[in-house]
Every structure is written in C-alpha cells, then in structure tokens.
Amino acid sequence: MAKGDPAVSSRGRRAAPRSRRATTGEPELVQLLTPAGDRIESATGPDGTEYRVDFTDEEYRGLYRDLVLVRKLDAEATALQRQGELGLWASLLGQEAAQVGSGRALRSQDMAFPTYREHGVLYCRGIDPIMPLGLFRGVDQGGWDPNEFKFNMYTIVIGAQTLHATGYAMGVHMDGRTGTEDGEAVIAYFGDGATSQGDVNEAFVWASVFNAPLVFFCQNNQYAISEPLERQTRVPLYRRAGGFGFPGVRVDGNDVLASYAVTRHALDNARLGQGPSLIEAYTYRMGAHTTSDDPTRYRIASEVEAWQAKDPIARMKAFLTRQQIADETYFTEIDEQARAEAVHLRERVLNLPDPQPVSMFDHVYPHGSPELDAQRAQFSRYLESFEGSAH
Ligand SMILES: Cc1ncc(C[n+]2csc(CCOP(=O)(O)OP(=O)(O)O)c2C)c(N)n1
Ligand SMILES: [Mg+2]
C-alpha cells in the first residue's frame, strides 16, 4: 500500500477543515479521527509538529480491511486456544489501530522488534499469520529469519527487545545506512508496564547518546497484566522522553490515521539521522492479558464499556460511511473475506505437524557444537529406550 507522506502532504480530500491542539491542561493527544468518526484535518504535537494524512479512498478502505482482518484472525486464535489447540494466546483486541497504523507506516527497509502481542504489525509486514501460531501451539520454537521479513522474533522477556532494537539501530547508523530518504529506520514495540524495566530505560539512554535511528513505540493499553498504569508512572509516559533527550508524543492509539501519521513522521526523522523518539499510543486492552488471565478480577465493567465507545474499527466504519467512501456491500465483503481467512488459518493450524523431539537441538548454533552433538545422542538414546513400551 503506497501512501502519502503525512508530515508534508496536502490536506485530506474530504477532511473537515480544522486543526486541533489540546488546551485543557490534559496531555496532548494527537488525533485525526474522533471516536464518533469525524475527521480532524491536522493535529499539532507537543513540539509543534503538524500531523496530517492524505489517503486515497482505496487506501482508507485498505486500512479498514486491515483492522477487520487483524481482529478476526486474533479472535480465531483466541478461540483455538479455548478449544485446546493453542497453549496460550495474547490477544490484541482493542489495539488494532495502533498496530495497523504504525505497521503500515513502516517502509519496506525498516526493521521491527515486537513483543508477543504484535500480530497486527506482523500482518502488515506481509507475514503469514500462521507463523506465530506454531510457537503458541508448541510445535516450533518460534524462530523465523528476522531479515527475511524485517520483523524480529516475538519477545516475551519484558522490555528486552528495546535493547536488541537499540543495538541493531546503532549498527544501522554506524554502517552509514541513515541520512537519506531511503535510509533504514527501526521500531521497537513495548507496553506501559515495560517502561518500568531497567532494560527499557537503558535502551533510552543508549539510543539517545548514540543518536540511533529508532522509534520507541509504547502501546499504553493501561495494564501490565493486572497492574494499572498508575502503578507504573506519575507522569504521562511520553514525557519520559524529555529526560533522556529526545522527543515524545502521545497519539490516540485507537485512531489508525493518527497512529500512521505520527509513526511515519518519527520513522522518517530517524532514517534522516535525527535520532530516536518515543511514541505513546494511548489505547486499551479490551480483552484479557492472555488466555491465562481473568481481567474481571481486577477491573470493572464500566471501564471496559467506556473504551468500547472508542473502538478503532467502529470509528473508521462511521467515517467511511459518512464520507461515502464505503457502503454496506463493502463492509459485508470484508467480513466475508475475514471469515474465510480465519477458517483457512484454523485448518492450517490443526494440520501443523508435530516436531521430532530431537529437532530442539537443531537451531541452537548455526554450525552445531560437539557438546550439543553429545546431548542430542544422549537424548536420542533416551527416546529409543521407550520403543516398544506402552508409555
Ligand atoms: C522480565 C520479565 N518480567 C516479568 C514477566 C512477566 N510478564 C509477562 S507480560 C507482563 C506485563 C507486561 O505489561 P506491558 O508491558 O504493559 O505489556 P502488555 O502485556 O500490556 O502488552 C509481565 C510482567 C516477563 N515476561 N518478563
Ligand atoms: Mg500494558
């Protein structure tokens, strides 16, 4: 999907001719699409940057399709876990706009470092959604070639990937792959809870002083499992960036247009050699932390309902309908496409082959090792000892 440059493009064709800047003393929230589906033509960030997008009708419809597909595939994975077909699933429900907006803002040469919840970004990278399902079904070790898709492996150790991303981005800079419009930028995803980790704060320091071409993309979904945001910070998270010496901005993470505009701008600054920045995508985890969690034990229904009114897909649908960019026929078509893709995904998951137990030794070192060979041989003998027995 080729899209206009949000920072410099001309105004959206049917956009309402107005600009918005928060003046209430509340933290500024960059927003280009209200929860009711009204377009705001441009929004000004805390450092004066003006954000806007200029999509064609087809591109607007494409973003809607991405949001719906990503939600449907995620729901299918949750259902598979509930039926005992996956060991665990971390749903992205509610965070589709933050992920699709930032994921579509990446250029092909950019590198992404995800957590365990970035199924929407993975989808936008053009990766087959079955890839992480092998990991959560326990039939592979979750490995893929990060360079093939410019998408690093899922990381469950909270915050660790921000350091990996920083090191990688420092390398990009040292190799001279920044400073031009086709330079490479890097994005590191993490959550609100991760901001309390030492790793993340160390990543901020290193990225800052080495001017790494890195966008720190924090999805503030208000919870770290059961811990609410107020247990992580006394200041809005995006303001942390100032103390480390780089810009920070808070975007409406349920607004796919603003998420796109803010991320595209930050990535382009990074690729041009202007160093790191922090984006706080203000959103909400509508579901459980993972399928092992029961959020009714620590949050009240009215809070969830309040966020339901800010749903990322509903506002996009309202906008497309009102502007006559799409109609019911289109929405039905997309629902049908999403359903078919989910069925296809399910069939393939159920047919994933079980691995041979000894295969766990295969990818530890690229060229093996004598010690590992000995361990493999010992394990093989152990497995053979069961042959012919009932167990
Ligand atoms: C280093 C480390 N400590 C603790 C955990 C256990 N853990 C898994 S998810 C999680 C909460 C993370 O919250 P947040 O960063 O807000 O991300 P979210 O799950 O909300 O997307 C914790 C503490 C872990 N995986 N790694
Ligand atoms: Mg969180």
Tab-separated table of C-alpha atoms and ligand atoms in Angstrom:
chain	number	residue	atom	x	y	z
A	1	MET	CA	0.000	0.000	0.000
A	2	ALA	CA	1.595	3.270	-1.098
A	3	LYS	CA	0.541	6.203	0.982
A	4	GLY	CA	1.138	9.922	1.051
A	5	ASP	CA	3.679	11.397	3.394
A	6	PRO	CA	1.652	12.611	6.365
A	7	ALA	CA	4.004	15.306	7.508
A	8	VAL	CA	4.136	17.233	4.265
A	9	SER	CA	1.154	16.111	2.208
A	10	SER	CA	-1.720	18.327	1.211
A	11	ARG	CA	-4.987	18.141	3.055
A	12	GLY	CA	-7.247	15.067	3.093
A	13	ARG	CA	-9.828	15.405	0.302
A	14	ARG	CA	-12.971	15.327	2.399
A	15	ALA	CA	-11.416	16.263	5.708
A	16	ALA	CA	-13.086	18.752	7.969
A	17	PRO	CA	-11.085	21.996	7.619
A	18	ARG	CA	-9.944	22.342	11.179
A	19	SER	CA	-6.971	21.726	13.339
A	20	ARG	CA	-6.818	20.655	16.919
A	21	ARG	CA	-4.454	21.214	19.774
A	22	ALA	CA	-5.272	20.261	23.326
A	23	THR	CA	-5.551	23.303	25.559
A	24	THR	CA	-7.139	21.818	28.659
A	25	GLY	CA	-4.019	21.009	30.649
A	26	GLU	CA	-4.603	17.333	29.846
A	27	PRO	CA	-1.716	15.720	27.983
A	28	GLU	CA	-1.898	16.481	24.288
A	29	LEU	CA	-3.305	13.600	22.292
A	30	VAL	CA	-2.682	13.617	18.562
A	31	GLN	CA	-5.967	12.624	16.970
A	32	LEU	CA	-7.150	12.753	13.339
A	33	LEU	CA	-10.319	10.682	13.689
A	34	THR	CA	-12.637	11.147	16.659
A	35	PRO	CA	-14.431	8.236	18.332
A	36	ALA	CA	-17.583	9.372	16.505
A	37	GLY	CA	-15.788	9.053	13.167
A	38	ASP	CA	-15.253	12.755	12.460
A	39	ARG	CA	-12.078	13.674	10.603
A	40	ILE	CA	-9.769	16.291	12.038
A	41	GLU	CA	-7.689	17.698	9.250
A	42	SER	CA	-4.491	18.227	11.204
A	43	ALA	CA	-3.267	17.900	14.746
A	44	THR	CA	-0.296	19.545	16.412
A	45	GLY	CA	2.111	17.571	18.580
A	46	PRO	CA	3.776	18.865	21.754
A	47	ASP	CA	6.847	20.069	19.827
A	48	GLY	CA	4.770	21.920	17.236
A	49	THR	CA	4.890	19.212	14.553
A	50	GLU	CA	1.734	19.243	12.481
A	51	TYR	CA	0.349	15.820	11.658
A	52	ARG	CA	-1.982	15.051	8.761
A	53	VAL	CA	-2.668	12.263	6.301
A	54	ASP	CA	-3.710	12.292	2.690
A	55	PHE	CA	-5.033	8.884	1.728
A	56	THR	CA	-6.930	7.921	-1.389
A	57	ASP	CA	-10.346	6.329	-0.908
A	58	GLU	CA	-8.814	2.969	-1.751
A	59	GLU	CA	-6.180	3.423	0.922
A	60	TYR	CA	-8.789	4.362	3.527
A	61	ARG	CA	-10.720	1.218	2.626
A	62	GLY	CA	-7.479	-0.775	2.828
A	63	LEU	CA	-6.845	0.406	6.373
A	64	TYR	CA	-10.375	-0.602	7.346
A	65	ARG	CA	-9.839	-4.037	5.788
A	66	ASP	CA	-6.557	-4.455	7.724
A	67	LEU	CA	-8.266	-3.590	11.016
A	68	VAL	CA	-11.113	-6.048	10.453
A	69	LEU	CA	-8.864	-8.873	9.258
A	70	VAL	CA	-6.434	-8.453	12.104
A	71	ARG	CA	-9.260	-8.508	14.667
A	72	LYS	CA	-10.851	-11.566	13.131
A	73	LEU	CA	-7.620	-13.574	12.951
A	74	ASP	CA	-6.890	-12.655	16.551
A	75	ALA	CA	-10.358	-13.813	17.625
A	76	GLU	CA	-9.794	-17.086	15.788
A	77	ALA	CA	-6.520	-17.624	17.658
A	78	THR	CA	-8.292	-16.974	20.976
A	79	ALA	CA	-10.971	-19.500	20.013
A	80	LEU	CA	-8.307	-22.048	19.067
A	81	GLN	CA	-6.730	-21.654	22.486
A	82	ARG	CA	-10.094	-22.069	24.197
A	83	GLN	CA	-10.586	-25.320	22.285
A	84	GLY	CA	-7.222	-26.637	23.453
A	85	GLU	CA	-5.459	-26.165	20.124
A	86	LEU	CA	-3.015	-23.492	21.332
A	87	GLY	CA	-1.219	-23.392	24.656
A	88	LEU	CA	-1.665	-19.654	25.100
A	89	TRP	CA	-2.678	-16.537	23.181
A	90	ALA	CA	-2.083	-12.840	23.885
A	91	SER	CA	-4.932	-11.021	22.179
A	92	LEU	CA	-4.516	-7.599	20.565
A	93	LEU	CA	-8.236	-6.810	20.862
A	94	GLY	CA	-8.650	-3.021	21.072
A	95	GLN	CA	-5.095	-2.302	19.882
A	96	GLU	CA	-5.681	-2.873	16.164
A	97	ALA	CA	-5.378	0.798	15.167
A	98	ALA	CA	-2.085	1.342	16.996
A	99	GLN	CA	-0.660	-1.729	15.307
A	100	VAL	CA	-2.062	-1.275	11.804
A	101	GLY	CA	-1.324	2.470	11.806
A	102	SER	CA	2.289	2.013	12.885
A	103	GLY	CA	2.731	-1.186	10.868
A	104	ARG	CA	1.593	0.449	7.640
A	105	ALA	CA	3.826	3.451	8.368
A	106	LEU	CA	6.918	1.257	8.136
A	107	ARG	CA	8.766	1.365	4.846
A	108	SER	CA	9.977	-1.919	3.378
A	109	GLN	CA	13.576	-1.383	4.536
A	110	ASP	CA	12.581	-0.648	8.156
A	111	MET	CA	13.122	-3.200	10.919
A	112	ALA	CA	10.580	-4.004	13.643
A	113	PHE	CA	11.163	-5.522	17.083
A	114	PRO	CA	7.868	-6.833	18.522
A	115	THR	CA	6.673	-8.121	21.885
A	116	TYR	CA	4.341	-11.142	21.956
A	117	ARG	CA	1.221	-9.111	21.063
A	118	GLU	CA	2.161	-7.514	17.725
A	119	HIS	CA	0.065	-9.770	15.485
A	120	GLY	CA	-1.261	-6.710	13.648
A	121	VAL	CA	2.212	-5.397	12.860
A	122	LEU	CA	3.216	-8.883	11.740
A	123	TYR	CA	0.243	-8.914	9.380
A	124	CYS	CA	1.215	-5.523	7.956
A	125	ARG	CA	4.742	-6.801	7.273
A	126	GLY	CA	3.120	-9.271	4.869
A	127	ILE	CA	3.891	-12.256	7.087
A	128	ASP	CA	1.621	-15.290	7.067
A	129	PRO	CA	-0.360	-15.082	10.355
A	130	ILE	CA	0.263	-18.773	10.969
A	131	MET	CA	3.889	-18.035	11.785
A	132	PRO	CA	3.446	-17.205	15.489
A	133	LEU	CA	0.747	-19.854	15.914
A	134	GLY	CA	3.314	-22.641	15.655
A	135	LEU	CA	5.007	-21.110	18.683
A	136	PHE	CA	1.790	-20.892	20.698
A	137	ARG	CA	0.791	-24.425	19.660
A	138	GLY	CA	4.149	-25.647	20.884
A	139	VAL	CA	5.146	-27.239	17.583
A	140	ASP	CA	8.046	-24.970	16.799
A	141	GLN	CA	10.405	-22.805	18.796
A	142	GLY	CA	9.040	-19.576	17.406
A	143	GLY	CA	12.004	-18.874	15.215
A	144	TRP	CA	11.956	-17.150	11.857
A	145	ASP	CA	14.526	-15.181	9.933
A	146	PRO	CA	14.202	-11.558	11.111
A	147	ASN	CA	15.936	-10.302	7.988
A	148	GLU	CA	13.563	-12.054	5.616
A	149	PHE	CA	10.572	-10.074	6.865
A	150	LYS	CA	12.354	-7.201	8.621
A	151	PHE	CA	10.476	-8.376	11.691
A	152	ASN	CA	12.378	-9.741	14.667
A	153	MET	CA	11.177	-12.719	16.679
A	154	TYR	CA	8.442	-12.341	19.284
A	155	THR	CA	9.992	-11.457	22.641
A	156	ILE	CA	8.363	-12.466	25.909
A	157	VAL	CA	11.039	-11.107	28.239
A	158	ILE	CA	9.507	-7.733	29.009
A	159	GLY	CA	11.480	-4.855	27.507
A	160	ALA	CA	14.430	-6.957	26.283
A	161	GLN	CA	13.664	-6.222	22.630
A	162	THR	CA	14.168	-2.476	23.192
A	163	LEU	CA	17.846	-3.201	23.876
A	164	HIS	CA	18.072	-5.530	20.872
A	165	ALA	CA	16.492	-2.803	18.746
A	166	THR	CA	18.878	-0.184	20.111
A	167	GLY	CA	21.932	-2.278	19.299
A	168	TYR	CA	20.575	-3.014	15.846
A	169	ALA	CA	19.752	0.652	15.223
A	170	MET	CA	23.210	1.752	16.404
A	171	GLY	CA	24.615	-0.681	13.851
A	172	VAL	CA	22.423	0.767	11.106
A	173	HIS	CA	23.729	4.221	11.956
A	174	MET	CA	27.392	3.115	12.155
A	175	ASP	CA	27.045	1.352	8.801
A	176	GLY	CA	26.001	4.680	7.278
A	177	ARG	CA	22.509	3.485	6.354
A	178	THR	CA	20.877	6.663	7.672
A	179	GLY	CA	20.871	10.264	6.499
A	180	THR	CA	18.858	9.843	3.305
A	181	GLU	CA	15.202	9.437	2.475
A	182	ASP	CA	15.731	5.756	1.680
A	183	GLY	CA	17.686	5.167	4.889
A	184	GLU	CA	16.667	2.478	7.343
A	185	ALA	CA	14.696	3.157	10.496
A	186	VAL	CA	13.955	0.793	13.374
A	187	ILE	CA	10.883	0.488	15.572
A	188	ALA	CA	10.703	-1.184	18.986
A	189	TYR	CA	7.312	-2.125	20.414
A	190	PHE	CA	6.698	-2.450	24.145
A	191	GLY	CA	3.986	-1.902	26.714
A	192	ASP	CA	3.248	0.550	29.506
A	193	GLY	CA	4.461	-1.975	32.089
A	194	ALA	CA	7.750	-2.383	30.231
A	195	THR	CA	8.579	1.276	30.824
A	196	SER	CA	9.391	0.333	34.442
A	197	GLN	CA	12.019	-2.160	33.316
A	198	GLY	CA	15.697	-1.305	33.576
A	199	ASP	CA	16.216	-2.610	30.045
A	200	VAL	CA	13.874	-0.026	28.549
A	201	ASN	CA	15.471	2.857	30.421
A	202	GLU	CA	18.937	1.668	29.395
A	203	ALA	CA	17.743	1.444	25.809
A	204	PHE	CA	16.537	5.054	26.054
A	205	VAL	CA	19.989	6.172	27.258
A	206	TRP	CA	21.947	4.303	24.610
A	207	ALA	CA	19.647	5.194	21.738
A	208	SER	CA	19.771	8.839	22.754
A	209	VAL	CA	23.514	9.303	23.160
A	210	PHE	CA	24.314	7.284	20.031
A	211	ASN	CA	21.613	9.006	18.006
A	212	ALA	CA	20.157	5.653	16.990
A	213	PRO	CA	17.539	5.706	14.209
A	214	LEU	CA	14.933	4.191	16.488
A	215	VAL	CA	11.270	4.793	17.234
A	216	PHE	CA	10.207	3.566	20.659
A	217	PHE	CA	6.546	2.647	20.192
A	218	CYS	CA	4.830	2.153	23.541
A	219	GLN	CA	1.300	0.772	23.401
A	220	ASN	CA	-0.106	2.080	26.634
A	221	ASN	CA	-3.014	-0.342	26.960
A	222	GLN	CA	-3.464	0.763	30.600
A	223	TYR	CA	-2.433	-2.540	32.177
A	224	ALA	CA	0.570	-4.753	32.781
A	225	ILE	CA	-1.365	-7.947	33.426
A	226	SER	CA	-3.357	-6.755	36.488
A	227	GLU	CA	-1.222	-3.717	37.331
A	228	PRO	CA	-2.849	-0.461	36.226
A	229	LEU	CA	-0.932	2.412	34.689
A	230	GLU	CA	-0.907	4.409	37.927
A	231	ARG	CA	1.444	1.780	39.380
A	232	GLN	CA	3.994	2.472	36.615
A	233	THR	CA	4.202	6.237	36.442
A	234	ARG	CA	3.188	9.593	37.846
A	235	VAL	CA	3.740	11.416	34.575
A	236	PRO	CA	2.323	10.690	31.122
A	237	LEU	CA	4.683	8.139	29.613
A	238	TYR	CA	5.525	10.149	26.513
A	239	ARG	CA	7.020	12.883	28.719
A	240	ARG	CA	9.689	10.470	29.932
A	241	ALA	CA	11.458	11.000	26.605
A	242	GLY	CA	12.379	14.577	27.543
A	243	GLY	CA	14.568	13.381	30.404
A	244	PHE	CA	16.519	11.180	28.021
A	245	GLY	CA	16.960	13.937	25.461
A	246	PHE	CA	14.625	13.018	22.631
A	247	PRO	CA	11.098	13.958	21.633
A	248	GLY	CA	7.985	12.192	22.858
A	249	VAL	CA	4.410	12.351	21.635
A	250	ARG	CA	1.125	10.851	22.758
A	251	VAL	CA	-1.154	9.648	19.995
A	252	ASP	CA	-4.691	8.319	20.119
A	253	GLY	CA	-3.830	4.650	19.692
A	254	ASN	CA	-7.420	3.843	18.720
A	255	ASP	CA	-7.136	6.179	15.743
A	256	VAL	CA	-5.465	4.404	12.841
A	257	LEU	CA	-4.900	7.637	10.900
A	258	ALA	CA	-3.119	9.453	13.709
A	259	SER	CA	-1.119	6.339	14.609
A	260	TYR	CA	0.019	6.197	10.993
A	261	ALA	CA	0.871	9.908	10.745
A	262	VAL	CA	2.838	10.090	13.987
A	263	THR	CA	4.784	6.888	13.314
A	264	ARG	CA	5.601	7.795	9.713
A	265	HIS	CA	6.941	11.150	10.844
A	266	ALA	CA	9.058	9.643	13.638
A	267	LEU	CA	10.448	6.925	11.348
A	268	ASP	CA	11.353	9.442	8.677
A	269	ASN	CA	13.130	11.637	11.217
A	270	ALA	CA	15.063	8.580	12.383
A	271	ARG	CA	16.053	7.500	8.880
A	272	LEU	CA	17.227	11.045	8.127
A	273	GLY	CA	19.645	10.835	11.057
A	274	GLN	CA	17.700	12.847	13.612
A	275	GLY	CA	17.833	10.161	16.273
A	276	PRO	CA	15.263	8.377	18.411
A	277	SER	CA	11.819	9.355	19.586
A	278	LEU	CA	9.105	7.945	21.793
A	279	ILE	CA	5.506	7.434	20.753
A	280	GLU	CA	2.962	6.642	23.428
A	281	ALA	CA	-0.051	5.104	21.700
A	282	TYR	CA	-2.838	5.648	24.193
A	283	THR	CA	-5.144	2.665	23.899
A	284	TYR	CA	-6.865	-0.068	25.880
A	285	ARG	CA	-6.514	-3.813	26.153
A	286	MET	CA	-10.139	-4.850	25.641
A	287	GLY	CA	-9.550	-8.499	26.425
A	288	ALA	CA	-7.577	-10.461	28.967
A	289	HIS	CA	-3.799	-10.067	29.256
A	290	THR	CA	-3.527	-13.569	27.821
A	291	THR	CA	-5.881	-16.526	27.763
A	292	SER	CA	-4.479	-17.441	31.205
A	293	ASP	CA	-5.832	-14.236	32.737
A	294	ASP	CA	-9.238	-13.204	34.102
A	295	PRO	CA	-9.499	-9.397	33.999
A	296	THR	CA	-12.862	-9.337	35.811
A	297	ARG	CA	-10.839	-9.886	38.986
A	298	TYR	CA	-9.133	-6.508	38.776
A	299	ARG	CA	-11.133	-4.107	36.624
A	300	ILE	CA	-14.730	-3.012	36.450
A	301	ALA	CA	-17.103	-3.488	33.533
A	302	SER	CA	-17.915	0.223	33.196
A	303	GLU	CA	-14.283	0.973	32.393
A	304	VAL	CA	-14.332	-1.540	29.553
A	305	GLU	CA	-17.632	-0.103	28.310
A	306	ALA	CA	-16.196	3.426	28.262
A	307	TRP	CA	-13.407	2.210	25.987
A	308	GLN	CA	-15.838	0.281	23.812
A	309	ALA	CA	-17.199	3.675	22.785
A	310	LYS	CA	-13.730	4.498	21.427
A	311	ASP	CA	-13.467	1.363	19.325
A	312	PRO	CA	-10.925	1.752	16.493
A	313	ILE	CA	-12.953	-0.136	13.885
A	314	ALA	CA	-16.332	1.433	14.641
A	315	ARG	CA	-14.963	4.958	14.200
A	316	MET	CA	-13.324	4.064	10.884
A	317	LYS	CA	-16.569	2.493	9.675
A	318	ALA	CA	-18.543	5.584	10.693
A	319	PHE	CA	-16.082	7.800	8.839
A	320	LEU	CA	-16.121	5.683	5.654
A	321	THR	CA	-19.916	5.542	5.671
A	322	ARG	CA	-20.431	9.243	6.294
A	323	GLN	CA	-17.938	10.227	3.609
A	324	GLN	CA	-19.417	7.646	1.214
A	325	ILE	CA	-16.035	6.019	0.784
A	326	ALA	CA	-17.542	2.603	1.527
A	327	ASP	CA	-21.005	1.124	1.949
A	328	GLU	CA	-22.686	-1.929	3.436
A	329	THR	CA	-21.789	-4.060	0.410
A	330	TYR	CA	-18.125	-3.341	1.010
A	331	PHE	CA	-18.347	-3.979	4.749
A	332	THR	CA	-20.092	-7.324	4.145
A	333	GLU	CA	-17.447	-8.273	1.598
A	334	ILE	CA	-14.674	-7.559	4.098
A	335	ASP	CA	-16.443	-9.511	6.846
A	336	GLU	CA	-16.729	-12.452	4.465
A	337	GLN	CA	-13.062	-12.201	3.486
A	338	ALA	CA	-12.070	-12.096	7.156
A	339	ARG	CA	-14.240	-15.124	7.919
A	340	ALA	CA	-12.710	-17.097	5.046
A	341	GLU	CA	-9.156	-16.206	6.125
A	342	ALA	CA	-9.922	-17.234	9.692
A	343	VAL	CA	-11.285	-20.618	8.536
A	344	HIS	CA	-8.221	-21.104	6.363
A	345	LEU	CA	-5.938	-20.245	9.286
A	346	ARG	CA	-7.755	-22.689	11.572
A	347	GLU	CA	-7.461	-25.526	9.062
A	348	ARG	CA	-3.758	-24.952	8.671
A	349	VAL	CA	-3.149	-24.697	12.427
A	350	LEU	CA	-4.874	-28.033	13.009
A	351	ASN	CA	-2.634	-29.590	10.369
A	352	LEU	CA	0.676	-28.264	11.691
A	353	PRO	CA	2.956	-31.286	12.046
A	354	ASP	CA	4.282	-32.261	15.459
A	355	PRO	CA	8.063	-31.896	15.520
A	356	GLN	CA	10.506	-34.669	16.306
A	357	PRO	CA	11.722	-34.067	19.907
A	358	VAL	CA	15.392	-34.136	18.823
A	359	SER	CA	14.796	-31.173	16.492
A	360	MET	CA	15.178	-28.855	19.510
A	361	PHE	CA	18.934	-29.251	19.150
A	362	ASP	CA	18.957	-28.185	15.506
A	363	HIS	CA	18.984	-24.399	15.686
A	364	VAL	CA	20.971	-23.664	18.836
A	365	TYR	CA	24.195	-22.860	16.963
A	366	PRO	CA	24.495	-22.223	13.227
A	367	HIS	CA	27.271	-24.824	12.892
A	368	GLY	CA	26.467	-27.113	15.812
A	369	SER	CA	28.889	-27.970	18.628
A	370	PRO	CA	30.482	-31.214	19.937
A	371	GLU	CA	28.790	-30.772	23.300
A	372	LEU	CA	25.403	-30.338	21.678
A	373	ASP	CA	26.013	-33.378	19.462
A	374	ALA	CA	26.685	-35.420	22.596
A	375	GLN	CA	23.487	-34.141	24.216
A	376	ARG	CA	21.491	-34.962	21.072
A	377	ALA	CA	22.903	-38.503	21.021
A	378	GLN	CA	22.116	-38.992	24.699
A	379	PHE	CA	18.557	-37.705	24.232
A	380	SER	CA	18.062	-39.961	21.196
A	381	ARG	CA	19.149	-42.999	23.238
A	382	TYR	CA	16.716	-41.943	25.968
A	383	LEU	CA	13.841	-41.713	23.453
A	384	GLU	CA	14.784	-45.070	21.953
A	385	SER	CA	14.555	-46.643	25.396
A	386	PHE	CA	10.770	-46.179	25.205
A	387	GLU	CA	10.415	-48.020	21.912
A	388	GLY	CA	8.068	-50.962	22.172
A	389	SER	CA	6.778	-49.832	25.574
A	390	ALA	CA	3.232	-48.641	26.137
A	391	HIS	CA	4.355	-45.280	27.554
B	1	LIG	C1	11.418	-9.610	32.537
B	1	LIG	C2	10.017	-10.105	32.726
B	1	LIG	N1	9.375	-9.903	33.884
B	1	LIG	C3	8.103	-10.318	34.037
B	1	LIG	C4	7.465	-11.000	33.031
B	1	LIG	C5	6.028	-11.455	33.221
B	1	LIG	N2	5.134	-10.619	32.406
B	1	LIG	C6	4.650	-11.064	31.225
B	1	LIG	S1	3.667	-9.922	30.488
B	1	LIG	C7	3.889	-8.809	31.757
B	1	LIG	C8	3.225	-7.466	31.728
B	1	LIG	C9	3.661	-6.598	30.607
B	1	LIG	O1	2.862	-5.454	30.538
B	1	LIG	P1	3.041	-4.362	29.415
B	1	LIG	O2	4.490	-4.039	29.253
B	1	LIG	O3	2.134	-3.245	29.724
B	1	LIG	O4	2.595	-5.115	28.071
B	1	LIG	P2	1.153	-5.692	27.675
B	1	LIG	O5	1.152	-7.135	28.079
B	1	LIG	O6	0.131	-4.893	28.384
B	1	LIG	O7	1.056	-5.571	26.199
B	1	LIG	C10	4.707	-9.355	32.742
B	1	LIG	C11	5.087	-8.670	33.978
B	1	LIG	C12	8.177	-11.225	31.831
B	1	LIG	N3	7.623	-11.840	30.778
B	1	LIG	N4	9.436	-10.742	31.679
B	2	MG	MG	0.221	-2.911	29.016
